[in-house]
Amino acid sequence: MTEKARRVVIVGAGAMGKAWIDTVVRRTDLEIVGLVDIAADAARAAALERGLEVATFGSVDDALAALDVDLVVNVTIPQAHLEVSAAALRAGVPVLSEKPVTPTVAEALLLSAVSASTATLMATSQSRRHSRGIRAFRDALADLGGAEQLDVRFFQNPRFGGFRDEMPSPLLVDMAIHQFDQARYLLSSEPVSVYCEEFSPRWSWYRGAAAAEAIFRFADGGRFSYSGSWCADGLTTSWNGDWRGSTARGSAAWDGETDVVVQSRDGGPRTCTLMDGAEGLDAALAEFVDALDGGPAPSGEITRNIGSLAMVEAAVASAAAGAPVRFDDLFERASARAEELARVGGFDDVVGQLGSAPTRGDVRS
Ligand SMILES: NC(=O)c1ccc[n+]([C@@H]2O[C@H](COP(=O)([O-])OP(=O)(O)OC[C@H]3O[C@@H](n4cnc5c(N)ncnc54)[C@H](O)[C@@H]3O)[C@@H](O)[C@H]2O)c1
């Protein structure tokens, strides 16, 4: 550990919080100084389990008041993301948050305004855009001239129990953001409209709709189609999904786990070599720390990440309406809602800033 190690507080000591403890501990330039969880003893139990001798707290405010903190990792439940991240930003502490950055686009616009007004970095970890496989797949598509038709099939059958079995739209709201974010990464473009149907296969064990079919149109004319189910027994795909992209000069496919296969118009199929590099949480954290060191903004920086959250919200809205949804309309409604939330939710100081919060045109993949 060097003298310059950044002091990290992890908020949320559940399953994913422990994965983040392990990720931070792997870096010698970071030092965990505190764990926070609203549930009595959860933070202490996690510290004990991971052999960490650090202070534990019941709220992020208490931790920020007691400690000198350089970085907060927010691994709470989605409903707590806005409150926890905003508290840290207001204290001038950069935040790396688990996905989704907030449950809604309106709340994300609000949080983005807090990040801008405090000039403090706010980013999301979208761990599935960081893998050797997806990087090779993206490069293969780009080498062939870029995909105009991209599709993914995501078929899994987890028996989680708990909140996912009870919530509305479990597949679209809790999982599909990963594939939607991957599509933005692969196409390097932004969605402009979506038509989506979500439904419950008759054998589904979820209360909410656990299957969906969606077609997104992107600004550069590309189409992305998503076909998914969380109650598909047999022949399951990988958790990244099974991908195929078609370009003017050929096609590429990635099973989400192992090989990327490419075939150009004139050649036979060939397997791409995967290049080494950080993956998953390690890669998301590396990007974030690089940005703190003066490097480029991370790919999960809040204004860049909002497009992935918007894909979830637009797909759910389209399914509810039984009609296509335009992203311009969604962002207009979300901006109005963000202003309302700012007025009633103790964010009066950023109401003026919301006019300059990211709009459709600012969102980048
Ligand atoms: N990237 C991935 O692949 C992936 C996988 C699983 C979960 N996640 C995300 O990680 C986050 C956490 O998921 P999880 O599975 O660890 O959930 P979890 O329920 O196991 O843990 C969340 C913890 O946050 C605590 N908490 C809630 N409100 C709080 C508050 N205001 N302050 C402090 N602590 C609070 C809870 O008590 C709980 O211990 C979610 O946003 C989820 O979507 C991401």
Coordinates of C-alpha atoms and ligand atoms in Angstrom, one line a residue:
M1 CA 0.0 0.0 0.0
T2 CA 1.5 3.4 -1.0
E3 CA 1.0 6.6 1.0
K4 CA -1.2 7.9 -1.8
A5 CA -3.8 5.1 -1.7
R6 CA -7.3 6.5 -2.2
R7 CA -9.6 6.0 0.8
V8 CA -12.7 4.0 -0.3
V9 CA -16.1 3.6 1.5
I10 CA -18.4 0.8 0.2
V11 CA -22.1 1.4 0.8
G12 CA -24.3 -1.7 0.7
A13 CA -22.8 -4.9 2.1
G14 CA -25.0 -7.5 0.3
A15 CA -24.0 -10.1 -2.3
M16 CA -22.6 -7.6 -4.8
G17 CA -21.1 -5.4 -2.0
K18 CA -18.8 -8.3 -1.1
A19 CA -17.8 -8.7 -4.8
W20 CA -16.9 -5.0 -4.7
I21 CA -14.9 -5.4 -1.5
D22 CA -12.8 -8.2 -3.3
T23 CA -12.4 -6.0 -6.4
V24 CA -11.2 -2.9 -4.4
V25 CA -8.8 -5.1 -2.3
R26 CA -7.1 -6.3 -5.5
R27 CA -5.8 -2.8 -6.1
T28 CA -2.8 -1.5 -4.2
D29 CA -3.7 2.2 -4.9
L30 CA -7.0 1.9 -3.0
E31 CA -7.7 1.3 0.6
I32 CA -11.1 0.4 2.1
V33 CA -11.6 2.6 5.2
G34 CA -15.3 2.0 5.8
L35 CA -18.3 -0.2 5.1
V36 CA -21.9 1.0 5.3
D37 CA -25.2 -0.9 5.4
I38 CA -28.6 0.2 6.6
A39 CA -29.3 -3.3 7.9
A40 CA -28.1 -3.7 11.4
D41 CA -24.8 -5.7 11.5
A42 CA -24.7 -6.4 7.7
A43 CA -21.6 -4.1 7.3
R44 CA -19.9 -5.6 10.4
A45 CA -20.7 -9.2 9.2
A46 CA -19.2 -8.5 5.7
A47 CA -16.1 -6.9 7.2
L48 CA -15.6 -10.0 9.5
E49 CA -16.2 -12.4 6.6
R50 CA -13.7 -10.6 4.4
G51 CA -11.1 -10.1 7.2
L52 CA -11.3 -6.3 7.0
E53 CA -10.6 -4.2 10.1
V54 CA -12.5 -1.1 9.1
A55 CA -15.1 1.2 10.6
T56 CA -18.7 0.3 9.9
F57 CA -21.7 2.6 9.7
G58 CA -25.5 2.5 9.3
S59 CA -25.7 5.4 6.8
V60 CA -23.5 7.0 4.2
D61 CA -23.9 10.4 6.0
D62 CA -22.4 9.0 9.2
A63 CA -19.4 7.5 7.3
L64 CA -18.8 10.8 5.4
A65 CA -18.9 12.8 8.6
A66 CA -16.5 10.5 10.4
L67 CA -14.0 9.7 7.7
D68 CA -11.8 11.3 5.2
V69 CA -13.1 9.7 2.0
D70 CA -11.8 9.9 -1.6
L71 CA -14.3 7.5 -3.3
V72 CA -17.6 5.9 -2.6
V73 CA -18.8 2.7 -4.2
N74 CA -22.6 2.5 -4.1
V75 CA -23.8 -1.1 -4.1
T76 CA -27.1 -0.5 -2.4
I77 CA -30.5 -1.6 -3.8
P78 CA -31.5 0.5 -6.8
Q79 CA -34.2 2.4 -4.8
A80 CA -31.4 3.8 -2.6
H81 CA -29.0 4.7 -5.4
L82 CA -30.1 8.4 -5.8
E83 CA -30.1 9.2 -2.1
V84 CA -26.7 7.5 -1.4
S85 CA -24.9 8.8 -4.5
A86 CA -26.3 12.4 -4.1
A87 CA -25.1 12.5 -0.4
A88 CA -21.6 11.6 -1.5
L89 CA -21.5 14.0 -4.4
R90 CA -22.7 16.8 -2.2
A91 CA -19.8 16.0 0.1
G92 CA -17.5 16.3 -2.9
V93 CA -16.7 12.6 -3.0
P94 CA -16.8 10.8 -6.5
V95 CA -19.1 7.9 -6.8
L96 CA -18.9 4.6 -8.7
S97 CA -22.4 3.0 -8.5
E98 CA -23.7 -0.4 -9.4
K99 CA -26.2 -0.4 -12.2
P100 CA -28.9 0.9 -12.7
V101 CA -27.5 4.3 -11.8
T102 CA -31.0 5.2 -10.6
P103 CA -34.3 3.3 -11.1
T104 CA -35.6 6.0 -13.6
V105 CA -34.3 8.3 -16.3
A106 CA -35.8 11.3 -14.5
E107 CA -33.8 10.5 -11.3
A108 CA -30.6 9.9 -13.4
L109 CA -31.1 13.4 -14.9
L110 CA -31.4 14.8 -11.4
L111 CA -28.3 13.0 -10.2
S112 CA -26.4 14.1 -13.3
A113 CA -27.3 17.7 -12.4
V114 CA -25.9 17.2 -8.9
S115 CA -22.7 15.7 -10.4
A116 CA -22.4 18.8 -12.6
S117 CA -23.2 21.3 -9.9
T118 CA -20.7 19.8 -7.5
A119 CA -18.2 19.2 -10.3
T120 CA -17.8 15.6 -8.9
L121 CA -17.5 12.5 -11.0
M122 CA -20.5 10.1 -11.0
A123 CA -20.4 6.9 -12.9
T124 CA -22.0 3.5 -13.2
S125 CA -20.4 0.1 -13.5
Q126 CA -21.8 -1.7 -16.5
S127 CA -19.6 -4.7 -16.0
R128 CA -20.8 -6.7 -19.1
R129 CA -19.4 -4.1 -21.5
H130 CA -16.0 -5.0 -20.2
S131 CA -14.8 -8.4 -21.5
R132 CA -12.2 -9.8 -23.9
G133 CA -15.0 -11.4 -25.9
I134 CA -17.1 -8.2 -26.4
R135 CA -14.1 -6.2 -27.3
A136 CA -13.1 -8.7 -30.0
F137 CA -16.7 -8.8 -31.3
R138 CA -16.9 -5.0 -31.5
D139 CA -13.6 -4.8 -33.3
A140 CA -14.7 -7.6 -35.7
L141 CA -17.9 -5.7 -36.5
A142 CA -16.0 -2.4 -37.0
D143 CA -13.5 -4.1 -39.3
L144 CA -16.3 -5.3 -41.5
G145 CA -17.8 -1.8 -41.7
G146 CA -20.1 -1.8 -38.7
A147 CA -23.3 -3.7 -38.0
E148 CA -26.6 -2.5 -39.4
Q149 CA -28.4 -5.6 -38.1
L150 CA -27.5 -6.7 -34.6
D151 CA -29.4 -9.3 -32.5
V152 CA -29.1 -11.0 -29.2
R153 CA -30.9 -14.0 -27.8
F154 CA -30.8 -14.2 -24.0
F155 CA -32.4 -17.3 -22.6
Q156 CA -31.9 -18.3 -18.9
N157 CA -33.8 -20.1 -16.2
P158 CA -32.7 -18.8 -12.8
R159 CA -34.8 -19.7 -9.7
F160 CA -33.8 -16.7 -7.6
G161 CA -36.7 -16.5 -5.2
G162 CA -37.0 -13.1 -3.5
F163 CA -37.8 -9.7 -5.1
R164 CA -37.2 -10.7 -8.7
D165 CA -40.0 -13.3 -8.5
E166 CA -42.5 -10.6 -7.3
M167 CA -41.5 -7.4 -9.3
P168 CA -43.1 -6.2 -12.5
S169 CA -41.0 -6.7 -15.6
P170 CA -38.2 -8.6 -13.9
L171 CA -36.3 -9.4 -17.2
L172 CA -36.5 -5.9 -18.7
V173 CA -35.9 -4.0 -15.5
D174 CA -33.4 -6.2 -13.6
M175 CA -31.4 -7.9 -16.4
A176 CA -31.9 -6.4 -19.9
I177 CA -30.0 -3.2 -19.2
H178 CA -26.8 -5.4 -19.6
Q179 CA -27.6 -6.4 -23.2
F180 CA -29.0 -2.9 -24.0
D181 CA -25.8 -1.3 -22.8
Q182 CA -23.8 -3.9 -24.7
A183 CA -25.8 -3.0 -27.9
R184 CA -24.9 0.7 -27.5
Y185 CA -21.3 -0.3 -27.0
L186 CA -21.3 -2.5 -30.1
L187 CA -23.1 -0.1 -32.4
S188 CA -21.4 3.1 -31.2
S189 CA -24.7 4.8 -31.8
E190 CA -27.8 5.8 -29.9
P191 CA -31.3 4.4 -30.0
V192 CA -34.1 6.6 -31.4
S193 CA -37.2 4.3 -31.0
V194 CA -38.3 0.9 -29.8
Y195 CA -41.2 -1.4 -30.1
C196 CA -41.4 -4.0 -27.4
E197 CA -43.7 -6.7 -26.2
E198 CA -43.3 -8.4 -22.8
F199 CA -45.2 -11.4 -21.7
S200 CA -45.4 -14.4 -19.4
P201 CA -45.0 -17.8 -21.0
R202 CA -47.6 -20.0 -19.4
W203 CA -45.0 -22.0 -17.4
S204 CA -43.3 -18.9 -15.9
W205 CA -42.7 -18.9 -12.2
Y206 CA -42.4 -15.1 -12.0
R207 CA -45.3 -12.8 -11.0
G208 CA -44.2 -10.2 -13.6
A209 CA -43.5 -10.7 -17.3
A210 CA -40.3 -12.7 -17.6
A211 CA -40.0 -12.7 -21.4
A212 CA -39.7 -10.0 -24.0
E213 CA -39.2 -9.3 -27.7
A214 CA -37.9 -5.8 -28.7
I215 CA -36.7 -4.0 -31.8
F216 CA -34.7 -0.8 -31.4
R217 CA -33.9 1.6 -34.2
F218 CA -30.6 3.5 -33.8
A219 CA -29.7 7.0 -35.0
D220 CA -27.3 5.6 -37.7
G221 CA -30.1 3.4 -39.2
G222 CA -29.0 0.2 -37.5
R223 CA -31.5 -2.2 -35.9
F224 CA -31.0 -4.1 -32.7
S225 CA -33.4 -6.9 -31.8
Y226 CA -33.6 -8.4 -28.4
S227 CA -35.2 -11.7 -27.7
G228 CA -35.1 -12.8 -24.1
S229 CA -36.6 -15.0 -21.4
W230 CA -35.8 -15.7 -17.7
C231 CA -37.9 -18.8 -17.6
A232 CA -36.4 -20.8 -20.5
D233 CA -35.4 -24.3 -19.3
G234 CA -33.0 -26.1 -21.6
L235 CA -30.5 -24.9 -24.2
T236 CA -29.8 -21.8 -22.2
T237 CA -27.6 -19.1 -23.6
S238 CA -24.6 -17.5 -21.7
W239 CA -25.4 -14.7 -19.3
N240 CA -24.0 -12.3 -21.9
G241 CA -26.5 -13.6 -24.5
D242 CA -25.8 -15.1 -27.9
W243 CA -25.0 -12.4 -30.5
R244 CA -24.9 -12.0 -34.2
G245 CA -24.1 -8.9 -36.3
S246 CA -24.5 -8.4 -40.0
T247 CA -22.5 -5.8 -41.9
A248 CA -22.0 -4.8 -45.6
R249 CA -18.8 -7.0 -45.8
G250 CA -19.8 -10.0 -43.8
S251 CA -21.0 -11.2 -40.4
A252 CA -19.7 -11.8 -36.9
A253 CA -21.1 -13.9 -34.0
W254 CA -20.2 -14.2 -30.3
D255 CA -21.7 -16.7 -28.0
G256 CA -21.1 -14.4 -25.0
E257 CA -18.7 -16.7 -23.4
T258 CA -16.0 -18.1 -25.6
D259 CA -15.2 -17.5 -29.3
V260 CA -15.9 -14.7 -31.7
V261 CA -16.4 -16.1 -35.2
V262 CA -16.2 -13.9 -38.3
Q263 CA -16.9 -14.6 -41.9
S264 CA -16.4 -11.9 -44.6
R265 CA -18.1 -12.1 -48.0
D266 CA -15.2 -13.8 -49.7
G267 CA -13.6 -16.0 -47.0
G268 CA -14.3 -18.9 -44.8
P269 CA -15.3 -18.6 -41.1
R270 CA -12.4 -17.8 -38.7
T271 CA -12.1 -17.5 -35.0
C272 CA -10.7 -14.2 -33.6
T273 CA -7.9 -14.0 -31.1
L274 CA -9.0 -12.5 -27.8
M275 CA -6.6 -9.8 -26.4
D276 CA -5.7 -9.8 -22.8
G277 CA -7.1 -7.0 -20.6
A278 CA -9.1 -6.2 -17.5
E279 CA -12.7 -7.5 -17.4
G280 CA -15.9 -7.0 -15.4
L281 CA -15.8 -5.0 -12.1
D282 CA -12.0 -4.7 -12.3
A283 CA -12.2 -3.0 -15.7
A284 CA -15.0 -0.6 -14.5
L285 CA -13.0 0.3 -11.5
A286 CA -9.8 0.8 -13.5
E287 CA -11.6 3.2 -15.9
F288 CA -13.0 5.2 -12.9
V289 CA -9.6 5.5 -11.1
D290 CA -7.9 6.5 -14.4
A291 CA -10.5 9.3 -14.7
L292 CA -9.7 10.5 -11.2
D293 CA -6.1 10.5 -12.2
G294 CA -6.8 12.9 -15.1
G295 CA -7.6 10.3 -17.7
P296 CA -10.7 10.3 -20.0
A297 CA -14.2 10.1 -18.6
P298 CA -15.2 6.5 -17.9
S299 CA -17.7 4.8 -20.3
G300 CA -20.1 4.6 -17.4
E301 CA -20.0 8.3 -16.6
I302 CA -23.6 9.2 -15.8
T303 CA -24.4 11.3 -18.9
R304 CA -23.0 8.5 -21.1
N305 CA -24.9 5.7 -19.2
I306 CA -28.3 7.3 -19.3
G307 CA -28.9 6.0 -22.8
S308 CA -28.8 2.4 -21.5
L309 CA -31.3 3.2 -18.7
A310 CA -33.5 4.9 -21.3
M311 CA -33.6 1.7 -23.4
V312 CA -35.1 -0.1 -20.4
E313 CA -37.6 2.6 -19.6
A314 CA -38.6 2.9 -23.3
A315 CA -39.0 -0.8 -23.7
V316 CA -41.2 -1.1 -20.7
A317 CA -43.3 1.9 -21.8
S318 CA -43.7 0.5 -25.3
A319 CA -44.9 -2.8 -23.9
A320 CA -47.4 -1.1 -21.7
A321 CA -48.7 1.1 -24.5
G322 CA -48.6 -1.6 -27.2
A323 CA -47.0 1.0 -29.5
P324 CA -43.5 2.2 -30.5
V325 CA -41.8 4.8 -28.2
R326 CA -39.6 7.6 -29.4
F327 CA -36.6 8.4 -27.3
D328 CA -37.0 12.1 -27.8
D329 CA -40.5 11.9 -26.3
L330 CA -39.2 9.8 -23.4
F331 CA -36.4 12.3 -22.6
E332 CA -38.8 15.2 -22.8
R333 CA -41.1 13.6 -20.2
A334 CA -38.2 12.5 -18.1
S335 CA -36.8 16.1 -18.0
A336 CA -40.2 17.5 -16.8
R337 CA -40.4 14.8 -14.2
A338 CA -36.8 15.5 -13.0
E339 CA -37.8 19.1 -12.4
E340 CA -40.8 18.0 -10.4
L341 CA -38.7 15.6 -8.4
A342 CA -36.1 18.3 -7.8
R343 CA -38.7 20.7 -6.3
V344 CA -40.3 18.2 -4.0
G345 CA -37.3 16.0 -3.2
G346 CA -34.9 18.5 -1.6
F347 CA -32.9 19.2 -4.8
D348 CA -34.1 22.8 -5.2
D349 CA -30.5 24.0 -5.7
V350 CA -30.2 22.1 -9.0
V351 CA -33.6 23.0 -10.5
G352 CA -31.9 25.7 -12.5
Q353 CA -29.3 23.3 -13.7
L354 CA -31.8 20.8 -15.1
G355 CA -32.3 22.8 -18.2
S356 CA -28.7 22.1 -19.0
A357 CA -28.8 18.4 -17.8
P358 CA -28.0 16.0 -20.6
T359 CA -30.5 15.8 -23.3
R360 CA -30.9 13.3 -26.1
G361 CA -28.1 14.9 -28.1
D362 CA -25.6 14.7 -25.3
V363 CA -25.9 11.0 -24.6
R364 CA -23.0 9.1 -26.0
S365 CA -22.5 5.3 -26.1
Ligands
LIG1 N1 -23.3 -6.1 -12.3 C1 -24.0 -7.2 -12.0 O1 -23.8 -8.2 -12.7 C2 -24.9 -7.2 -10.8 C3 -25.3 -8.4 -10.2 C4 -26.1 -8.4 -9.1 C5 -26.5 -7.1 -8.6 N2 -26.1 -6.0 -9.2 C6 -26.6 -4.7 -8.6 O2 -25.9 -4.4 -7.4 C7 -26.7 -3.7 -6.5 C8 -26.9 -4.5 -5.2 O3 -27.4 -5.8 -5.5 P1 -27.2 -7.0 -4.4 O4 -27.6 -8.2 -5.2 O5 -25.9 -6.9 -3.7 O6 -28.4 -6.7 -3.4 P2 -28.5 -7.1 -1.9 O7 -30.0 -6.9 -1.5 O8 -27.9 -8.4 -1.6 O9 -27.6 -6.0 -1.1 C9 -27.9 -4.6 -1.1 C10 -27.6 -4.1 0.3 O10 -27.8 -2.7 0.3 C11 -28.3 -2.3 1.7 N3 -28.9 -1.0 1.6 C12 -30.2 -0.7 1.1 N4 -30.4 0.6 1.3 C13 -29.3 1.1 1.8 C14 -28.9 2.5 2.2 N5 -29.8 3.5 2.0 N6 -27.7 2.7 2.8 C15 -26.9 1.6 3.0 N7 -27.2 0.3 2.6 C16 -28.4 0.1 2.1 C17 -29.2 -3.5 2.0 O11 -29.4 -3.6 3.4 C18 -28.4 -4.7 1.5 O12 -27.5 -5.3 2.4 C19 -28.1 -3.5 -7.2 O13 -28.1 -2.3 -7.8 C20 -28.1 -4.6 -8.3 O14 -28.8 -4.3 -9.5 C21 -25.3 -6.0 -10.3

